[in-house]
Short mmCIF file of C-alpha atoms and ligand atoms in Angstrom, two decimals:
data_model
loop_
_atom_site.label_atom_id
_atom_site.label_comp_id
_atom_site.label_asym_id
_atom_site.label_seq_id
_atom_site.Cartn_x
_atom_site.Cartn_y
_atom_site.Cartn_z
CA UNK A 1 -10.43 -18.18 -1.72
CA UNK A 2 -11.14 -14.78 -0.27
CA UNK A 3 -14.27 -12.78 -2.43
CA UNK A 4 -15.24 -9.27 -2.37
CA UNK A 5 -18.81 -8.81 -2.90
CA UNK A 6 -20.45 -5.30 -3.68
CA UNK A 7 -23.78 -4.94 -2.40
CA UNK A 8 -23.45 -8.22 -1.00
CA UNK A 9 -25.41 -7.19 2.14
CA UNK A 10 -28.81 -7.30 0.31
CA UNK A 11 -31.06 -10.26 -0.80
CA UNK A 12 -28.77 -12.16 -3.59
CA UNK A 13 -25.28 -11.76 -1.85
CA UNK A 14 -26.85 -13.38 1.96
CA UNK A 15 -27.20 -16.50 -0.35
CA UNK A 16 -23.91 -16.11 -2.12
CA UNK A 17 -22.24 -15.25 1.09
CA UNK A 18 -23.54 -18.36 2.82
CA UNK A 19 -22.46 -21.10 -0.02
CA UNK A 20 -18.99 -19.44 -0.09
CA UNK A 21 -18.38 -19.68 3.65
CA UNK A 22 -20.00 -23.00 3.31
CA UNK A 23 -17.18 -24.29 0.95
CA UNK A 24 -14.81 -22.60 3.36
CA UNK A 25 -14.18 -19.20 1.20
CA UNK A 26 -13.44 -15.94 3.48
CA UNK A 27 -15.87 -13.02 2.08
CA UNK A 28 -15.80 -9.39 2.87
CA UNK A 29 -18.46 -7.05 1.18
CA UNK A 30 -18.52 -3.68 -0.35
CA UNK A 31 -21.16 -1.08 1.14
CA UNK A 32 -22.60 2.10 2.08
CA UNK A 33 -22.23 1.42 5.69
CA UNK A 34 -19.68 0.62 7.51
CA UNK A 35 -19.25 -2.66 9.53
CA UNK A 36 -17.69 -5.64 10.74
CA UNK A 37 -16.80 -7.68 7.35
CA UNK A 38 -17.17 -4.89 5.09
CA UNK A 39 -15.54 -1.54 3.36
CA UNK A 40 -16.97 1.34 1.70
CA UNK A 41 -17.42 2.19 -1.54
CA UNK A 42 -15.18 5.57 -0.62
CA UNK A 43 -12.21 3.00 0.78
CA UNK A 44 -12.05 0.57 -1.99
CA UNK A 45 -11.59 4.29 -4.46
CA UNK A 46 -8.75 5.26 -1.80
CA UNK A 47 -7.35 2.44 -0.94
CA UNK A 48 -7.27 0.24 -3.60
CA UNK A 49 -8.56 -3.42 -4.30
CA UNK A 50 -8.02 -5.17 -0.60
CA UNK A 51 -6.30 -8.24 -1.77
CA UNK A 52 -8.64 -11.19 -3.49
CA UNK A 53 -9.23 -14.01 -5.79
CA UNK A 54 -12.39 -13.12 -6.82
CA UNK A 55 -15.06 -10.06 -7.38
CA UNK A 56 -18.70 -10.11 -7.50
CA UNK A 57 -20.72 -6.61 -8.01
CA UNK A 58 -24.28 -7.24 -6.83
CA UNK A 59 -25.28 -3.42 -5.94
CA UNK A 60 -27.83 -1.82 -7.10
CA UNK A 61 -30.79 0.53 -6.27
CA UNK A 62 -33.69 -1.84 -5.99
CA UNK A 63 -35.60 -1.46 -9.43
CA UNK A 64 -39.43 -2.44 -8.09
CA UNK A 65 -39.14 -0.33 -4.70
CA UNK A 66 -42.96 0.38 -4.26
CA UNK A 67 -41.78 3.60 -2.07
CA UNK A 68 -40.35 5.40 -4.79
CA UNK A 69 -42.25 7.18 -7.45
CA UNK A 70 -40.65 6.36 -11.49
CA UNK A 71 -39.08 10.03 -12.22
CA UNK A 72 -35.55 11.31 -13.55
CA UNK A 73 -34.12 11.36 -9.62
CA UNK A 74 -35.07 7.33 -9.60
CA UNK A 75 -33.61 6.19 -13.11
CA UNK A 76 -30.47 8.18 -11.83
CA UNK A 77 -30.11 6.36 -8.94
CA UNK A 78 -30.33 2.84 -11.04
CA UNK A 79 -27.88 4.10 -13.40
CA UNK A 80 -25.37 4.94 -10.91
CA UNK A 81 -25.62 2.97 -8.59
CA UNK A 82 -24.89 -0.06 -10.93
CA UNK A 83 -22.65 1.42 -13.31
CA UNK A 84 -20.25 3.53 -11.00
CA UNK A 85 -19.76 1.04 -8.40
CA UNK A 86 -19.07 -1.58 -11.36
CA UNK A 87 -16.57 1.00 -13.18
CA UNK A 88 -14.77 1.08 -9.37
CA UNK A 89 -14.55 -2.10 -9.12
CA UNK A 90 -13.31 -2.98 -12.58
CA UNK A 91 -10.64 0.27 -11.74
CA UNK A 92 -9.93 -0.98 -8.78
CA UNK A 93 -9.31 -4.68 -10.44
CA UNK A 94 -6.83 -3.32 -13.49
CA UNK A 95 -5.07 -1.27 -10.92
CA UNK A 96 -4.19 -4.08 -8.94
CA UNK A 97 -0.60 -5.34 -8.52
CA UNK A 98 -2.13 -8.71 -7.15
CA UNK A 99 -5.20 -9.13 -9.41
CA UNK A 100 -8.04 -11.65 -8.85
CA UNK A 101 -8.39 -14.48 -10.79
CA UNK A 102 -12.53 -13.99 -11.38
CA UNK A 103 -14.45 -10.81 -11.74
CA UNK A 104 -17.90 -11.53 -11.67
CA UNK A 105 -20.71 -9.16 -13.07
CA UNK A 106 -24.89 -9.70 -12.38
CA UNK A 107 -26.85 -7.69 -14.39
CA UNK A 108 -30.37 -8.79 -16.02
CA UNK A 109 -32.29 -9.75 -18.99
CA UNK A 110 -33.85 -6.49 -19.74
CA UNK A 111 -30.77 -6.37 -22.77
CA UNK A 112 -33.69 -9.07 -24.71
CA UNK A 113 -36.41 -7.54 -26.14
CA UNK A 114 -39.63 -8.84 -25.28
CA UNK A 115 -40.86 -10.89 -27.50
CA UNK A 116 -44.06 -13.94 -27.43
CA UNK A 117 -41.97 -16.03 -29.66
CA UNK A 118 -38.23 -15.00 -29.63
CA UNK A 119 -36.14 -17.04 -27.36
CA UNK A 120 -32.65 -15.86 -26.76
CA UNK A 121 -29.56 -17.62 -25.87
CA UNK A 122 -26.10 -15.93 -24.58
CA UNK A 123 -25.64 -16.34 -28.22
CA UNK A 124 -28.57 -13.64 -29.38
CA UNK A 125 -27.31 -10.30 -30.58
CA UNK A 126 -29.39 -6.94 -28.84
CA UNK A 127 -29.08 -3.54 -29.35
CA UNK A 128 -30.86 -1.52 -26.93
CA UNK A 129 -34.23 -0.04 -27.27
CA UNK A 130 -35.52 1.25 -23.96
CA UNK A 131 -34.29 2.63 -20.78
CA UNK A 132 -33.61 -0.74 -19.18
CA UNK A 133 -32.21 -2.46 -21.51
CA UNK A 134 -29.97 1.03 -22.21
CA UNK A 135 -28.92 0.54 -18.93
CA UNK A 136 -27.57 -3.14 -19.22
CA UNK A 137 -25.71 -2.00 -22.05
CA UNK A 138 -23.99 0.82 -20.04
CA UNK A 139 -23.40 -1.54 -16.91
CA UNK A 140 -21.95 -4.48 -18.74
CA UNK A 141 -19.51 -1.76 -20.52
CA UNK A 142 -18.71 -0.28 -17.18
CA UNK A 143 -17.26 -3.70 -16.29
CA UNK A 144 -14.86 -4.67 -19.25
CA UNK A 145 -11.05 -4.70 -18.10
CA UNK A 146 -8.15 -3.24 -20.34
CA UNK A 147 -6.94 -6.04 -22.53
CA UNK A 148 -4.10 -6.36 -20.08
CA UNK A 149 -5.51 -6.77 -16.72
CA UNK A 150 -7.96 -9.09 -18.80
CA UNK A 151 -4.93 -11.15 -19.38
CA UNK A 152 -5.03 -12.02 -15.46
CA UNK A 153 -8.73 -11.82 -14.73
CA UNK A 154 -11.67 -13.92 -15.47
CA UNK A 155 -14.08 -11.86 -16.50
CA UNK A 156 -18.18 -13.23 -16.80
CA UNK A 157 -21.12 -11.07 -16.43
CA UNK A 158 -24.73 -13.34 -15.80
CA UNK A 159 -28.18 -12.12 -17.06
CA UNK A 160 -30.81 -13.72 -14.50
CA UNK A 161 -34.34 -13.32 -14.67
CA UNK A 162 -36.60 -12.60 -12.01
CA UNK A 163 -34.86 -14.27 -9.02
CA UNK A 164 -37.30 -16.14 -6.65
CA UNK A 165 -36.75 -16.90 -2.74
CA UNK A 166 -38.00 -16.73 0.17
CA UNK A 167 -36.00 -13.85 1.78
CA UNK A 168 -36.71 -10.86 -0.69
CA UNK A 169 -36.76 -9.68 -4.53
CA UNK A 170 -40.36 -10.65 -6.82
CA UNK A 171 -41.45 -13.17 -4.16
CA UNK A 172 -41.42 -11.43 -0.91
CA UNK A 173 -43.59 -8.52 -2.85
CA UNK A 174 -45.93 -11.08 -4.02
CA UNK A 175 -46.56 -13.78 -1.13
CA UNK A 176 -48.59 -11.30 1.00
CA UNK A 177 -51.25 -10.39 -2.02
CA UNK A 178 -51.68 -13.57 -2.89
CA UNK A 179 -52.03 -15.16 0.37
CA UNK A 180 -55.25 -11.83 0.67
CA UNK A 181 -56.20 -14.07 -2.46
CA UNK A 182 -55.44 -10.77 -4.32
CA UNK A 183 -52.65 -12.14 -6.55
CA UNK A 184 -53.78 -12.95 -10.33
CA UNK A 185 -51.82 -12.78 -13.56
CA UNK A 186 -50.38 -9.03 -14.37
CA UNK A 187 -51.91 -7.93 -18.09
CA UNK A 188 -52.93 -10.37 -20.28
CA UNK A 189 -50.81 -13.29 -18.56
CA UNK A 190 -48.92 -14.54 -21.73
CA UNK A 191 -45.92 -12.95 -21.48
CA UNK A 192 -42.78 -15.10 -20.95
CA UNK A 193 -41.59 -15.13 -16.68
CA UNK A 194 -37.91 -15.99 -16.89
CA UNK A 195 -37.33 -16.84 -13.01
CA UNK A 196 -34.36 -18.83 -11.39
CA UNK A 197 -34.29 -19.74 -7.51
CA UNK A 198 -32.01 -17.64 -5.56
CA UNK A 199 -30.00 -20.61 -4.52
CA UNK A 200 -28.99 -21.51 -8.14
CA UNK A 201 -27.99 -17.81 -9.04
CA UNK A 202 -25.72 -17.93 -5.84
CA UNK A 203 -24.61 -21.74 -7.79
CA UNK A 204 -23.83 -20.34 -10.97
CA UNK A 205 -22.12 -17.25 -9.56
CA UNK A 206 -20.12 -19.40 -7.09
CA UNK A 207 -18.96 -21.75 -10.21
CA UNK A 208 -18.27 -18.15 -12.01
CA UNK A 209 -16.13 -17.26 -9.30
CA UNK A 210 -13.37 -20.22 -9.65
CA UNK A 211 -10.06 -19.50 -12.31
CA UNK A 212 -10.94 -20.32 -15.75
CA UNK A 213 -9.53 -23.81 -17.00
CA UNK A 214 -9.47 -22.70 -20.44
CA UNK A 215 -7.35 -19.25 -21.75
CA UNK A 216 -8.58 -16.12 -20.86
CA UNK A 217 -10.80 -13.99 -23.13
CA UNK A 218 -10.25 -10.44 -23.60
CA UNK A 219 -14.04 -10.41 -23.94
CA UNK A 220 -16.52 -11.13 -20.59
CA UNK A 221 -18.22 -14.65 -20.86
CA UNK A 222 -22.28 -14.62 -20.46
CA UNK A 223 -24.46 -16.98 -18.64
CA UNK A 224 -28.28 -16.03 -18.53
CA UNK A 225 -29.40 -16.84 -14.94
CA UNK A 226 -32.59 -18.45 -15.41
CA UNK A 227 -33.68 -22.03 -15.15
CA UNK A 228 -34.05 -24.53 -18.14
CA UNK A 229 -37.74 -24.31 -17.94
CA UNK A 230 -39.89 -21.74 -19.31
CA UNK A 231 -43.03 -20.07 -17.76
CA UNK A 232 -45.46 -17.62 -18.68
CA UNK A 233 -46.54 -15.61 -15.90
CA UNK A 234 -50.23 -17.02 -16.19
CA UNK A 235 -48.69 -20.70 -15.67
CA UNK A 236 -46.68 -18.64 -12.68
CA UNK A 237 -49.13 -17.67 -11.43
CA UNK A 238 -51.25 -20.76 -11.60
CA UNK A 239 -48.53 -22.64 -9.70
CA UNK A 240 -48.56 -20.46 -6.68
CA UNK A 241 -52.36 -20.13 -6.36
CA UNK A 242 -52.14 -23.54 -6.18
CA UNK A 243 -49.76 -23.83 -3.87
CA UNK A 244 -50.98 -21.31 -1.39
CA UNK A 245 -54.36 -22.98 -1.99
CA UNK A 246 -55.69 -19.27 -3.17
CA UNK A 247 -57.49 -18.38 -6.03
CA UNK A 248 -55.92 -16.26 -8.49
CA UNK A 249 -58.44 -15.48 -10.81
CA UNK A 250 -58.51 -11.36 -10.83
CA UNK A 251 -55.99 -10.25 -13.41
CA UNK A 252 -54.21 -7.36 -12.85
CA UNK A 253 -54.88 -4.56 -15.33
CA UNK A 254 -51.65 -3.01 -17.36
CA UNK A 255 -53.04 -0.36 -17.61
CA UNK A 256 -53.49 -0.01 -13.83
CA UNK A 257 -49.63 -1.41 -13.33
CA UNK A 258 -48.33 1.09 -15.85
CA UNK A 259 -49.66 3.87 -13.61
CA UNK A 260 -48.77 2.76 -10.21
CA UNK A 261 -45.08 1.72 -11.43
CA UNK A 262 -44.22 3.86 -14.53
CA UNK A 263 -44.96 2.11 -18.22
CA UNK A 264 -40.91 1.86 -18.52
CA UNK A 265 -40.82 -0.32 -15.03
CA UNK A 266 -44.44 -1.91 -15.91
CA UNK A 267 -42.11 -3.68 -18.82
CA UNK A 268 -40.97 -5.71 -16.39
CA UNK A 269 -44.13 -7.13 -15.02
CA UNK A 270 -46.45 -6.72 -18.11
CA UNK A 271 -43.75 -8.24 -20.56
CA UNK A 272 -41.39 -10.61 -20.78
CA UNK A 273 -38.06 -12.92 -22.70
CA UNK A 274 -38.04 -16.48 -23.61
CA UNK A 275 -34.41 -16.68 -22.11
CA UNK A 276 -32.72 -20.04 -22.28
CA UNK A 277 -29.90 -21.06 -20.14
CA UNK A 278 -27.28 -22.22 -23.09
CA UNK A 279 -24.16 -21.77 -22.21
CA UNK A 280 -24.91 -21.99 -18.51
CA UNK A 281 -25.93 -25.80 -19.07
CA UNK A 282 -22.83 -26.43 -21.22
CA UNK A 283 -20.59 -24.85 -18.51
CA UNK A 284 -22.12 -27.52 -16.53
CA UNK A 285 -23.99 -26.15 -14.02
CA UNK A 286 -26.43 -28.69 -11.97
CA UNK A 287 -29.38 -26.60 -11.83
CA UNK A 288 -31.02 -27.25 -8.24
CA UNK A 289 -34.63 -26.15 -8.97
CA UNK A 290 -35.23 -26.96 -12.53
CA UNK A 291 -38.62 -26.85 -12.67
CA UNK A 292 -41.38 -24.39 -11.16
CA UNK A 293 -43.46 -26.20 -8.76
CA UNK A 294 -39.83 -27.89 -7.09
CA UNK A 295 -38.78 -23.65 -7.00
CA UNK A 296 -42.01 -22.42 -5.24
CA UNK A 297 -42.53 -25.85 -2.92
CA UNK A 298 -39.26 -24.68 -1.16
CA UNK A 299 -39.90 -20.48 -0.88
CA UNK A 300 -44.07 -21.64 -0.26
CA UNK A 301 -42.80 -24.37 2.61
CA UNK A 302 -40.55 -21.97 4.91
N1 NAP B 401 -33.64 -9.73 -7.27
C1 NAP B 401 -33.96 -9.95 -8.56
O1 NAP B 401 -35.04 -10.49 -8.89
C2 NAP B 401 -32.97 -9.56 -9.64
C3 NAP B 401 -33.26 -9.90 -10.98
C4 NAP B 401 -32.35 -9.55 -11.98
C5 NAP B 401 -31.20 -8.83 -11.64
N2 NAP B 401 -30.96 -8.51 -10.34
C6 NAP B 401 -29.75 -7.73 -10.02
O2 NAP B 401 -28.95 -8.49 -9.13
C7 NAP B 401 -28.30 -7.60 -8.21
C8 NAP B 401 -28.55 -8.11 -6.81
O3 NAP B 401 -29.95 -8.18 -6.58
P1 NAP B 401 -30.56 -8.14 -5.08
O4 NAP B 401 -31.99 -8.53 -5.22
O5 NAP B 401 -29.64 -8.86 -4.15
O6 NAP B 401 -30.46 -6.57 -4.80
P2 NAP B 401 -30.85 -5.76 -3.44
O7 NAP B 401 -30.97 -6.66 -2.29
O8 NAP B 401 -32.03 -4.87 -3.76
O9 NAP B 401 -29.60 -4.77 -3.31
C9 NAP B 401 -28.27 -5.22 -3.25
C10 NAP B 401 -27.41 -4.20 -2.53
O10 NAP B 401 -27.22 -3.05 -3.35
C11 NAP B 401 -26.81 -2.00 -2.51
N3 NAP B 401 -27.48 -0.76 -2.92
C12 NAP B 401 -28.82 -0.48 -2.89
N4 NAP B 401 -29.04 0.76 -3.34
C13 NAP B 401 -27.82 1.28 -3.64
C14 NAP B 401 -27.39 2.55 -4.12
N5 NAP B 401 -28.27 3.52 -4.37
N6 NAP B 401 -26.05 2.73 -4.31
C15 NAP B 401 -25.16 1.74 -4.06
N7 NAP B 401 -25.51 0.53 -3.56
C16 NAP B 401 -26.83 0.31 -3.37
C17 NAP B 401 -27.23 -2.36 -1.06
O11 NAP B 401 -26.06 -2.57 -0.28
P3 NAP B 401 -25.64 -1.55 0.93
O12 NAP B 401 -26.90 -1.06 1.54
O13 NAP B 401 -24.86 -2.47 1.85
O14 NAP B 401 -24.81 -0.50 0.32
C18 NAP B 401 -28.00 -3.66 -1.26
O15 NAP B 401 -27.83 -4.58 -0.20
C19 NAP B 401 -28.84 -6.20 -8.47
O16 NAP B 401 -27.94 -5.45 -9.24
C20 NAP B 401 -30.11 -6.45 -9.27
O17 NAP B 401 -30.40 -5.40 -10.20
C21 NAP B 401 -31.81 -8.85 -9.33
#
């Protein structure tokens, strides 16, 4: 199978990109730059979907970049970032004369509202009430196809949580406080941590990617990206105290987090979604990591 992969140079798509060549798929990506492997975003709106059997959009401004301040320029460059380059792609796929036979969308569970007690399922309805979730809303619209390119294309769009290797995202912003013994649970520690190891997001997106063995939908299919066991982020962070042998017992204030990172990113941190992996299990996805301690023993060990 050959897969185009937008934004598949950064932390998610160098996992993804090494399980598909693994099972012998050829993959070229989609970025800013550039390079051997790859075309621009500018190329694929010129030229035209290269040709394919399946899509994956992973781009996206990095939402916790510590170097940039939370003002109107920032939540721009989220916005766009995610939504145009997934409205190009899904342009790009309904123009095709030789469609693919899986488009594949990864967004986030900022569409749940937080909630101690709620736990949400694919299933859940959500409307949305802040600027994050506003923005899932806008990205997962930019993706639908025209009822008849989705005759031809599988269309699936997965929610993960906070997505947890060794090689970047939560984890690689975390390891050095804690291992300063600095790291202790962020606000009060109750809220919810929906987390999934980076090697089962690039699973479920690689199972995503093969043709549908049931008819299409004209409507995307949702898996939430997070594994079958749910943490707060006291028990998280618990686990990898314990782990790196550190203690951890110096929360964090919110209030301190909301000023540093903006109350509207702060959400992220300070609050949090019982999200539960339904329909991913009945697809049948094997989940690698299942539970916590297996997750972190693997990032904690290299
Ligand atoms: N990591 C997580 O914990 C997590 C959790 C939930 C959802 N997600 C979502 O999953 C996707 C992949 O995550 P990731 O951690 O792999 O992301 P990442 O490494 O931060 O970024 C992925 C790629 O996006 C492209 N990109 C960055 N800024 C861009 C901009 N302003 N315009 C266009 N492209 C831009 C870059 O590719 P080029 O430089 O090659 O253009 C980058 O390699 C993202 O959409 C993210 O929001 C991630």
């Amino acid at each position: 199978m050959r897969v185009l992969i937008g934004g598949g140079s950064g932390f998610v798509g160098r996992e993804l990109i090494q399980m598909l060549r693994g099972k012998g798929h050829e993959v070229t990506i989609i970025s800013r730059q550039p390079g051997p492997g790859r075309i621009t975003w500018a190329a694929l709106e010129s030229g035209g979907l290269p040709h394919c059997e399946g899509v994956v959009n992973l781009a996206g401004e990095n939402i916790m970049n510590p170097m940039r301040w939370w003002n109107n320029h920032y939540k721009k460059d989220l916005v766009s970032s995610r939504v145009d380059t997934t409205r190009a792609l899904a342009h790009a796929i309904a123009a095709s004369t030789t469609p693919p036979h899986s488009w594949v969308l990864i967004t986030g569970v900022a569409c749940y509202k937080p909630c101690l007690q709620t736990q949400y399922t694919e299933d859940s309805e959500w409307v949305p009430f802040d600027f994050l979730s506003q923005l899932v809303k806008e990205w997962e619209e930019a993706a639908h196809l025209p009822e008849n390119a989705a005759k031809n294309t599988r269309q699936v769009v997965i929610r993960p949580g906070a997505v947890l290797g060794r090689d970047g995202g939560a984890m690689k912003q975390m390891l050095t406080p804690f291992r300063l013994g600095l790291g202790g649970p962020l606000g009060s520690g109750r809220q919810p941590f929906p987390w999934i190891h980076v090697s089962d997001l690039a699973g479920i997106i690689a199972q995503s990617l093969e043709p549908s063995r049931s008819p299409l939908s004209p409507h995307p299919e949702v898996f939430n990206g997070v594994a079958p066991s749910l943490k707060t982020n006291f028990e998280f962070t618990k686990e990898l105290g314990h782990l790196l042998k550190w203690p951890t017992m110096f929360p964090v204030p919110g209030f301190f987090l909301d000023t540093v990172l903006g109350s509207e990113r702060a959400v992220i941190l300070t609050q949090g979604q019982r999200v539960i992996p339904k329909r991913t299990l009945e697809s049948g996805y094997k989940f690698q990591y299942q539970d916590l301690r297996s997750a972190l023993q693997e990032i904690v060990r290299n």
